[in-house]
CSV table of C-alpha atoms in Angstrom, one decimal:
chain,number,residue,atom,x,y,z
W,1,MET,CA,-2.8,134.5,-25.0
W,2,ALA,CA,-0.2,132.0,-26.4
W,3,LEU,CA,2.1,133.3,-29.1
W,4,ASP,CA,2.3,131.4,-32.4
W,5,ASN,CA,6.0,130.8,-33.0
W,6,THR,CA,5.4,128.9,-36.3
W,7,PRO,CA,7.6,130.5,-39.0
W,8,PRO,CA,5.8,131.9,-42.0
W,9,LEU,CA,5.5,129.9,-45.2
W,10,ASN,CA,8.1,130.7,-47.8
W,11,SER,CA,7.1,131.1,-51.5
W,12,LEU,CA,7.2,127.4,-52.1
W,13,GLY,CA,4.9,126.7,-49.1
W,14,PHE,CA,7.4,125.5,-46.5
W,15,ALA,CA,7.7,126.8,-42.9
W,16,LYS,CA,11.4,127.4,-43.1
W,17,PRO,CA,13.8,129.9,-44.7
W,18,PRO,CA,14.5,129.5,-48.4
W,19,ALA,CA,18.2,128.7,-47.7
W,20,GLU,CA,17.0,125.6,-45.8
W,21,THR,CA,14.6,124.5,-48.6
W,22,ARG,CA,16.2,122.3,-51.3
W,23,VAL,CA,14.4,122.4,-54.6
W,24,VAL,CA,15.3,120.4,-57.7
W,25,VAL,CA,14.5,122.3,-60.9
W,26,ALA,CA,13.8,120.3,-64.1
W,27,MET,CA,15.8,122.3,-66.6
W,28,SER,CA,15.2,121.6,-70.3
W,29,GLY,CA,17.5,124.4,-71.5
W,30,GLY,CA,14.7,126.6,-72.5
W,31,VAL,CA,13.8,130.1,-71.2
W,32,ASP,CA,10.9,128.9,-68.9
W,33,SER,CA,12.7,126.4,-66.8
W,34,SER,CA,15.9,128.6,-66.7
W,35,VAL,CA,13.8,131.5,-65.3
W,36,VAL,CA,12.4,129.2,-62.6
W,37,ALA,CA,15.8,128.1,-61.6
W,38,ALA,CA,17.3,131.6,-61.6
W,39,MET,CA,14.3,133.1,-59.8
W,40,LEU,CA,14.5,130.5,-57.0
W,41,ALA,CA,18.2,130.8,-56.7
W,42,ASP,CA,17.8,134.6,-56.5
W,43,GLU,CA,15.3,134.1,-53.6
W,44,GLY,CA,17.9,132.2,-51.7
W,45,TYR,CA,16.7,128.6,-52.2
W,46,ASP,CA,19.0,125.6,-52.2
W,47,VAL,CA,18.6,125.0,-56.0
W,48,VAL,CA,19.8,121.9,-57.8
W,49,GLY,CA,19.3,121.9,-61.6
W,50,VAL,CA,18.8,118.6,-63.4
W,51,THR,CA,18.6,118.1,-67.1
W,52,LEU,CA,17.6,114.9,-68.8
W,53,GLN,CA,19.2,113.7,-71.9
W,54,LEU,CA,16.3,111.9,-73.5
W,55,TYR,CA,17.8,110.8,-76.8
W,56,ASP,CA,21.1,110.8,-78.7
W,57,HIS,CA,21.4,114.4,-79.8
W,58,GLY,CA,23.8,113.3,-82.6
W,59,ALA,CA,21.3,110.9,-84.1
W,60,ALA,CA,18.9,111.5,-86.9
W,61,LEU,CA,15.9,111.7,-84.6
W,62,ALA,CA,17.2,114.9,-83.0
W,63,LYS,CA,16.5,118.4,-84.3
W,64,LYS,CA,17.8,121.9,-83.8
W,65,GLY,CA,15.8,123.7,-81.1
W,66,ALA,CA,14.4,120.6,-79.4
W,67,CYS,CA,14.5,120.3,-75.7
W,68,CYS,CA,16.7,117.8,-73.7
W,69,ALA,CA,19.5,117.4,-76.3
W,70,GLY,CA,22.7,119.0,-77.4
W,71,VAL,CA,22.8,122.7,-77.2
W,72,ASP,CA,19.9,122.8,-74.6
W,73,ILE,CA,22.0,120.7,-72.1
W,74,HIS,CA,24.8,123.2,-72.7
W,75,ASP,CA,22.4,126.2,-72.1
W,76,ALA,CA,21.0,124.7,-68.9
W,77,ARG,CA,24.6,124.2,-67.6
W,78,ARG,CA,25.5,127.8,-68.5
W,79,VAL,CA,22.5,129.1,-66.6
W,80,ALA,CA,23.4,127.1,-63.5
W,81,GLU,CA,27.0,128.4,-63.7
W,82,GLU,CA,25.9,132.0,-64.0
W,83,MET,CA,23.4,131.7,-61.0
W,84,GLY,CA,25.8,129.6,-58.9
W,85,PHE,CA,24.0,126.4,-58.3
W,86,PRO,CA,24.9,122.8,-59.1
W,87,HIS,CA,23.7,121.2,-62.3
W,88,TYR,CA,23.5,117.5,-63.3
W,89,VAL,CA,22.7,115.8,-66.6
W,90,LEU,CA,21.1,112.4,-66.3
W,91,ASP,CA,21.0,109.9,-69.1
W,92,TYR,CA,17.4,108.8,-69.5
W,93,GLU,CA,17.7,107.6,-73.1
W,94,ASN,CA,16.6,104.0,-72.5
W,95,ILE,CA,13.7,105.0,-70.2
W,96,PHE,CA,12.5,107.6,-72.8
W,97,GLN,CA,12.8,105.1,-75.6
W,98,ASP,CA,10.8,102.4,-73.8
W,99,ALA,CA,8.2,104.7,-72.1
W,100,VAL,CA,7.6,107.3,-74.8
W,101,ILE,CA,9.1,106.8,-78.3
W,102,ASP,CA,8.2,103.1,-78.7
W,103,GLU,CA,4.6,103.6,-77.6
W,104,PHE,CA,4.4,106.7,-79.9
W,105,ALA,CA,5.4,104.6,-82.9
W,106,ASP,CA,3.2,101.6,-82.0
W,107,SER,CA,0.2,103.9,-81.4
W,108,TYR,CA,0.5,105.5,-84.8
W,109,LEU,CA,0.8,102.1,-86.4
W,110,ALA,CA,-2.5,101.1,-84.7
W,111,GLY,CA,-4.2,104.1,-86.3
W,112,ALA,CA,-4.2,106.4,-83.2
W,113,THR,CA,-2.9,109.9,-82.9
W,114,PRO,CA,-0.7,109.8,-79.7
W,115,VAL,CA,0.5,112.7,-77.6
W,116,PRO,CA,4.0,111.7,-76.4
W,117,CYS,CA,4.5,114.9,-74.4
W,118,ILE,CA,1.9,113.7,-71.9
W,119,ARG,CA,3.5,110.3,-71.6
W,120,CYS,CA,6.9,112.0,-71.1
W,121,ASN,CA,5.5,114.1,-68.2
W,122,GLU,CA,3.7,111.1,-66.8
W,123,ARG,CA,6.3,108.4,-67.1
W,124,VAL,CA,9.6,110.2,-67.1
W,125,LYS,CA,9.6,113.7,-65.6
W,126,PHE,CA,7.0,113.3,-63.0
W,127,LYS,CA,8.0,109.7,-62.2
W,128,ASP,CA,11.6,108.9,-62.5
W,129,LEU,CA,12.9,112.4,-62.2
W,130,LEU,CA,10.7,113.1,-59.3
W,131,GLU,CA,12.0,110.1,-57.5
W,132,THR,CA,15.6,111.3,-58.3
W,133,ALA,CA,14.7,114.6,-56.7
W,134,LYS,CA,13.6,112.8,-53.5
W,135,ASP,CA,16.8,110.9,-53.5
W,136,LEU,CA,18.6,114.2,-53.5
W,137,ASP,CA,16.7,115.1,-50.3
W,138,ALA,CA,14.8,117.9,-52.1
W,139,ASP,CA,11.7,119.3,-50.4
W,140,CYS,CA,10.1,119.7,-53.8
W,141,MET,CA,10.6,119.7,-57.6
W,142,ALA,CA,9.9,122.8,-59.7
W,143,THR,CA,9.3,123.0,-63.4
W,144,GLY,CA,8.7,125.7,-66.0
W,145,HIS,CA,5.2,124.5,-67.0
W,146,TYR,CA,2.4,127.0,-67.4
W,147,ILE,CA,-0.1,125.6,-64.9
W,148,GLN,CA,-1.0,126.5,-61.3
W,149,ARG,CA,-0.9,124.6,-58.1
W,150,LYS,CA,-3.3,126.1,-55.6
W,151,MET,CA,-4.1,125.0,-52.0
W,152,GLY,CA,-7.7,123.9,-51.5
W,153,ALA,CA,-9.7,122.7,-48.6
W,154,ASN,CA,-8.5,119.2,-49.1
W,155,GLY,CA,-5.0,119.8,-50.3
W,156,PRO,CA,-3.2,121.0,-53.4
W,157,GLU,CA,-5.4,121.4,-56.6
W,158,LEU,CA,-4.4,121.7,-60.2
W,159,HIS,CA,-5.5,124.8,-62.0
W,160,SER,CA,-5.1,126.3,-65.5
W,161,ALA,CA,-2.4,128.9,-66.1
W,162,ALA,CA,-3.3,132.6,-65.7
W,163,ASP,CA,-2.3,133.0,-69.4
W,164,SER,CA,-4.8,130.9,-71.4
W,165,ASN,CA,-2.6,131.2,-74.4
W,166,ARG,CA,0.3,129.4,-72.6
W,167,ASP,CA,-1.8,127.0,-70.5
W,168,GLN,CA,-0.4,123.5,-70.5
W,169,SER,CA,-3.1,121.7,-68.5
W,170,TYR,CA,-3.9,119.4,-71.5
W,171,PHE,CA,-0.4,117.9,-71.2
W,172,LEU,CA,-0.4,117.6,-67.4
W,173,PHE,CA,-3.8,116.1,-66.7
W,174,SER,CA,-2.3,112.8,-65.6
W,175,THR,CA,-0.4,114.5,-62.7
W,176,THR,CA,-1.5,112.5,-59.6
W,177,GLU,CA,-2.5,113.9,-56.2
W,178,GLU,CA,0.7,112.4,-54.7
W,179,GLN,CA,2.9,114.1,-57.4
W,180,LEU,CA,1.0,117.4,-56.9
W,181,GLU,CA,2.0,117.4,-53.3
W,182,TYR,CA,5.7,117.5,-54.3
W,183,LEU,CA,5.6,119.6,-57.5
W,184,ARG,CA,5.7,123.4,-57.8
W,185,PHE,CA,5.0,125.5,-60.9
W,186,PRO,CA,6.3,129.1,-60.3
W,187,LEU,CA,5.4,130.5,-63.7
W,188,GLY,CA,1.7,129.5,-63.7
W,189,HIS,CA,0.5,132.8,-62.3
W,190,LEU,CA,2.2,135.0,-64.8
W,191,PRO,CA,-0.1,137.0,-67.2
W,192,SER,CA,2.0,136.3,-70.3
W,193,LYS,CA,5.2,134.8,-71.7
W,194,ASP,CA,6.5,138.4,-72.1
W,195,GLU,CA,6.8,138.5,-68.3
W,196,THR,CA,8.9,135.3,-68.3
W,197,ARG,CA,11.3,136.8,-70.9
W,198,LYS,CA,11.5,140.1,-68.8
W,199,LEU,CA,12.6,138.0,-65.8
W,200,ALA,CA,15.2,136.2,-68.0
W,201,SER,CA,16.6,139.6,-69.0
W,202,LYS,CA,16.5,140.7,-65.4
W,203,TYR,CA,18.7,137.8,-64.4
W,204,GLY,CA,20.9,138.2,-67.4
W,205,LEU,CA,20.3,134.7,-68.7
W,206,VAL,CA,21.9,133.6,-71.9
W,207,VAL,CA,18.6,132.1,-73.0
W,208,ALA,CA,16.6,135.3,-72.6
W,209,ASP,CA,15.9,135.5,-76.4
W,210,LYS,CA,15.9,131.8,-77.1
W,211,PRO,CA,12.9,130.8,-79.2
W,212,ASP,CA,10.4,128.4,-77.9
W,213,SER,CA,10.8,124.7,-79.0
W,214,GLN,CA,8.1,123.6,-81.4
W,215,ASP,CA,6.5,120.2,-82.1
W,216,ILE,CA,7.5,117.0,-80.4
W,217,CYS,CA,11.1,117.1,-79.2
W,218,PHE,CA,12.3,114.0,-81.1
W,219,VAL,CA,10.3,114.6,-84.3
W,220,PRO,CA,12.3,116.6,-86.9
W,221,ASN,CA,10.3,119.5,-88.4
W,222,GLY,CA,7.0,117.8,-87.3
W,223,ASN,CA,7.5,115.0,-89.8
W,224,TYR,CA,6.0,112.1,-87.7
W,225,ALA,CA,6.0,109.7,-90.6
W,226,SER,CA,9.8,109.8,-91.2
W,227,VAL,CA,10.5,109.0,-87.5
W,228,ILE,CA,8.0,106.2,-87.4
W,229,GLU,CA,9.2,104.7,-90.6
W,230,LYS,CA,12.8,104.7,-89.2
W,231,LEU,CA,11.6,103.0,-86.0
W,232,ARG,CA,9.0,100.7,-87.7
W,233,PRO,CA,10.0,100.1,-91.4
W,234,GLU,CA,6.8,98.2,-92.0
W,235,ALA,CA,4.8,101.3,-91.3
W,236,ALA,CA,5.1,102.5,-94.9
W,237,ASP,CA,3.1,99.5,-96.3
W,238,PRO,CA,0.7,100.7,-98.9
W,239,GLY,CA,-3.0,100.1,-98.8
W,240,GLN,CA,-6.4,101.4,-100.0
W,241,ILE,CA,-8.3,104.6,-99.5
W,242,VAL,CA,-12.0,103.7,-99.1
W,243,ASP,CA,-15.2,105.5,-98.5
W,244,LEU,CA,-17.6,104.8,-95.6
W,245,GLU,CA,-19.3,102.0,-97.8
W,246,GLY,CA,-15.9,100.4,-98.5
W,247,ASN,CA,-15.6,101.5,-102.1
W,248,VAL,CA,-12.0,101.9,-103.2
W,249,LEU,CA,-11.2,105.4,-104.1
W,250,GLY,CA,-7.4,105.2,-104.4
W,251,GLU,CA,-4.1,104.0,-102.9
W,252,HIS,CA,-2.0,105.3,-100.0
W,253,LYS,CA,1.6,104.9,-99.1
W,254,GLY,CA,1.1,104.0,-95.4
W,255,VAL,CA,-1.5,104.9,-92.8
W,256,ILE,CA,1.2,106.8,-90.9
W,257,HIS,CA,1.0,109.6,-93.4
W,258,TYR,CA,-2.6,110.4,-92.4
W,259,THR,CA,-4.4,111.8,-89.4
W,260,ILE,CA,-8.1,112.1,-88.5
W,261,GLY,CA,-9.7,115.2,-90.0
W,262,GLN,CA,-7.1,115.5,-92.8
W,263,ARG,CA,-8.4,116.9,-96.1
W,264,ARG,CA,-5.4,117.8,-98.2
W,265,GLY,CA,-2.9,115.5,-99.8
W,266,LEU,CA,-5.3,112.5,-100.1
W,267,GLY,CA,-4.6,112.1,-103.8
W,268,ILE,CA,-8.2,111.3,-104.8
W,269,GLY,CA,-9.2,114.4,-106.7
W,270,GLY,CA,-12.0,114.7,-109.2
W,271,LEU,CA,-14.8,114.3,-106.6
W,272,ALA,CA,-17.7,116.7,-106.4
W,273,ASP,CA,-17.4,117.2,-102.6
W,274,PRO,CA,-14.4,117.4,-100.3
W,275,LEU,CA,-13.5,114.3,-98.3
W,276,TYR,CA,-11.8,114.0,-95.0
W,277,VAL,CA,-10.0,111.2,-93.2
W,278,VAL,CA,-12.6,109.8,-90.7
W,279,LYS,CA,-10.8,106.6,-89.6
W,280,LEU,CA,-7.5,104.8,-89.9
W,281,ASP,CA,-7.9,101.0,-90.0
W,282,ALA,CA,-4.3,99.8,-89.3
W,283,ASP,CA,-5.3,96.1,-89.5
W,284,LYS,CA,-6.8,96.4,-92.9
W,285,LYS,CA,-4.2,99.0,-94.0
W,286,GLN,CA,-7.1,101.2,-95.0
W,287,VAL,CA,-7.6,105.0,-94.8
W,288,VAL,CA,-11.3,105.6,-94.5
W,289,VAL,CA,-12.6,108.9,-95.9
W,290,GLY,CA,-16.0,110.6,-95.8
W,291,PRO,CA,-17.8,114.0,-95.7
W,292,LYS,CA,-17.1,116.5,-93.0
W,293,THR,CA,-20.3,115.6,-91.2
W,294,ALA,CA,-18.8,112.1,-90.6
W,295,LEU,CA,-16.1,113.7,-88.4
W,296,ALA,CA,-18.6,115.0,-85.9
W,297,THR,CA,-19.2,113.0,-82.7
W,298,ARG,CA,-20.8,113.6,-79.3
W,299,THR,CA,-19.9,110.3,-77.5
W,300,ILE,CA,-16.3,109.7,-76.4
W,301,PRO,CA,-15.1,106.6,-74.5
W,302,VAL,CA,-12.3,107.5,-72.1
W,303,ARG,CA,-10.1,105.2,-70.1
W,304,GLU,CA,-6.9,105.4,-67.9
W,305,ILE,CA,-8.6,108.3,-66.1
W,306,ASN,CA,-6.7,110.3,-63.5
W,307,TRP,CA,-9.3,111.8,-61.3
W,308,LEU,CA,-8.5,115.0,-59.3
W,309,HIS,CA,-11.9,116.0,-57.9
W,310,ASP,CA,-12.3,115.8,-54.1
W,311,ALA,CA,-15.1,113.3,-54.4
W,312,PRO,CA,-14.6,109.9,-56.1
W,313,MET,CA,-15.6,109.9,-59.7
W,314,THR,CA,-18.0,106.9,-59.1
W,315,SER,CA,-19.8,108.8,-56.3
W,316,ARG,CA,-22.1,110.3,-58.9
W,317,GLU,CA,-23.9,108.9,-61.9
W,318,GLU,CA,-22.9,111.9,-64.0
W,319,TRP,CA,-20.7,115.0,-63.8
W,320,HIS,CA,-21.4,118.2,-65.6
W,321,LEU,CA,-18.1,119.7,-66.6
W,322,SER,CA,-16.1,121.0,-69.6
W,323,VAL,CA,-13.7,118.9,-71.6
W,324,ARG,CA,-10.9,119.5,-74.1
W,325,VAL,CA,-10.3,116.8,-76.7
W,326,ARG,CA,-7.3,118.6,-78.5
W,327,SER,CA,-4.6,120.8,-77.1
W,328,THR,CA,-5.5,123.5,-79.6
W,329,ARG,CA,-9.2,123.6,-79.0
W,330,PRO,CA,-11.2,125.3,-76.2
W,331,PRO,CA,-13.1,123.3,-73.6
W,332,ARG,CA,-16.6,122.2,-74.5
W,333,GLU,CA,-19.5,121.5,-72.1
W,334,ALA,CA,-20.0,117.9,-71.5
W,335,ILE,CA,-21.5,115.2,-69.2
W,336,LEU,CA,-19.2,112.5,-67.9
W,337,ARG,CA,-20.8,109.2,-66.9
W,338,PRO,CA,-18.5,106.9,-64.9
W,339,ILE,CA,-18.2,103.2,-65.9
W,340,SER,CA,-15.5,102.4,-63.3
W,341,GLU,CA,-12.9,104.3,-61.3
W,342,THR,CA,-10.8,104.6,-64.5
W,343,GLU,CA,-13.3,104.5,-67.4
W,344,ALA,CA,-16.1,106.7,-68.4
W,345,THR,CA,-18.2,107.9,-71.3
W,346,VAL,CA,-18.2,111.6,-72.1
W,347,GLU,CA,-21.2,113.1,-73.9
W,348,LEU,CA,-20.5,116.4,-75.6
W,349,LEU,CA,-23.4,118.8,-75.5
W,350,SER,CA,-22.5,119.9,-79.0
W,351,PRO,CA,-20.7,117.7,-81.6
W,352,GLU,CA,-16.9,118.0,-82.0
W,353,GLU,CA,-15.1,117.2,-85.2
W,354,GLY,CA,-11.9,115.1,-85.5
W,355,VAL,CA,-12.0,113.4,-82.1
W,356,SER,CA,-9.2,110.8,-82.4
W,357,PRO,CA,-8.2,107.8,-80.4
W,358,GLY,CA,-4.8,108.3,-78.8
W,359,GLN,CA,-5.6,111.9,-77.9
W,360,ALA,CA,-6.4,113.0,-74.3
W,361,CYS,CA,-9.8,114.2,-73.0
W,362,VAL,CA,-9.1,116.6,-70.1
W,363,PHE,CA,-11.8,117.6,-67.6
W,364,TYR,CA,-12.3,121.1,-66.3
W,365,ASP,CA,-14.6,122.7,-63.7
W,366,THR,CA,-17.2,124.9,-65.4
W,367,GLU,CA,-17.1,127.5,-62.6
W,368,SER,CA,-13.4,127.9,-61.9
W,369,THR,CA,-10.0,127.2,-63.4
W,370,ARG,CA,-9.6,123.9,-61.6
W,371,ILE,CA,-8.7,120.7,-63.5
W,372,PHE,CA,-10.5,117.6,-62.5
W,373,GLY,CA,-8.1,115.2,-64.4
W,374,GLY,CA,-8.7,113.4,-67.6
W,375,GLY,CA,-8.1,110.3,-69.6
W,376,TRP,CA,-7.3,108.8,-73.0
W,377,ILE,CA,-9.7,108.6,-75.9
W,378,TRP,CA,-9.5,105.0,-77.0
W,379,ARG,CA,-11.8,104.0,-79.8
W,380,GLY,CA,-12.3,105.1,-83.4
W,381,TYR,CA,-15.3,106.8,-84.8
């Protein structure tokens, strides 16, 4: 009987000792990515920390507590020094401006509700940074995202995090099969964020008690309108607030100040029933309002689909799965009907309110934690 001399796989899935396995860790300066770097360094891996400076942390767009700027770069560097691995800061300001911030502003001007964190993962972290990791001869790149990479019969699969309250699958649906081969998510199996902070304390990290960043990193205090107005001054052009029949109910100070489903702050009091924003018509500079029932929809057109099922999306006329149309909402049962390899129509089995173009529609297996990809909602309702 022949002996199998193949070395066992290490915790990152490579058949060699950790010391011979180089891993680039994307470090935002927060507790999650810092724990990943410290944990892998403690296990003996050849860790290289990389932090991206995504915007000028001295400019008005920056805010205290945001990732990838100022104090966070300093915190990432301190963690690397404490754990004894090299750390580099890469200037990605121009890439981030072109690939994320400009599209964010233009999408809002077009009446959509964009999700720049997804584009940042897709176009910056998992594209340019991933290529940089390969240039550094790394075997893989690890991040602090709460999502799981599991090996299936046909290769690595994307799965929701063990902690549903921390799951970031909505923001990572566009991760491709090729990227998934190279990426690792060491925190995805943890039962809670408390476990991450315990690990941070175990390793004596300076960021152990650092609060989580909130909102979009380059948007101060969640005030989208102020950022967009700075980038696109014409965005504050006033216009009309109209009902579904086109009757003028009032004036607004720019469509950027409104989102689909908004009820408060419309400035059109005195009506018998509450009204909600049901559509933003950027071309006509109109905010369209209507009753809550007008927000409900069952049919969602989706494009730019990243498909992660083993079988091609077009191999079936329809797929029964669950979908999430907002990061804060639970998945809903739906039927996906392919139009092409990158476009489909999603039919919700029960209506969903406030579905907005510019948001993502993420696909989930109904019988497991596996993510089948997702796409972008692209037409108003």
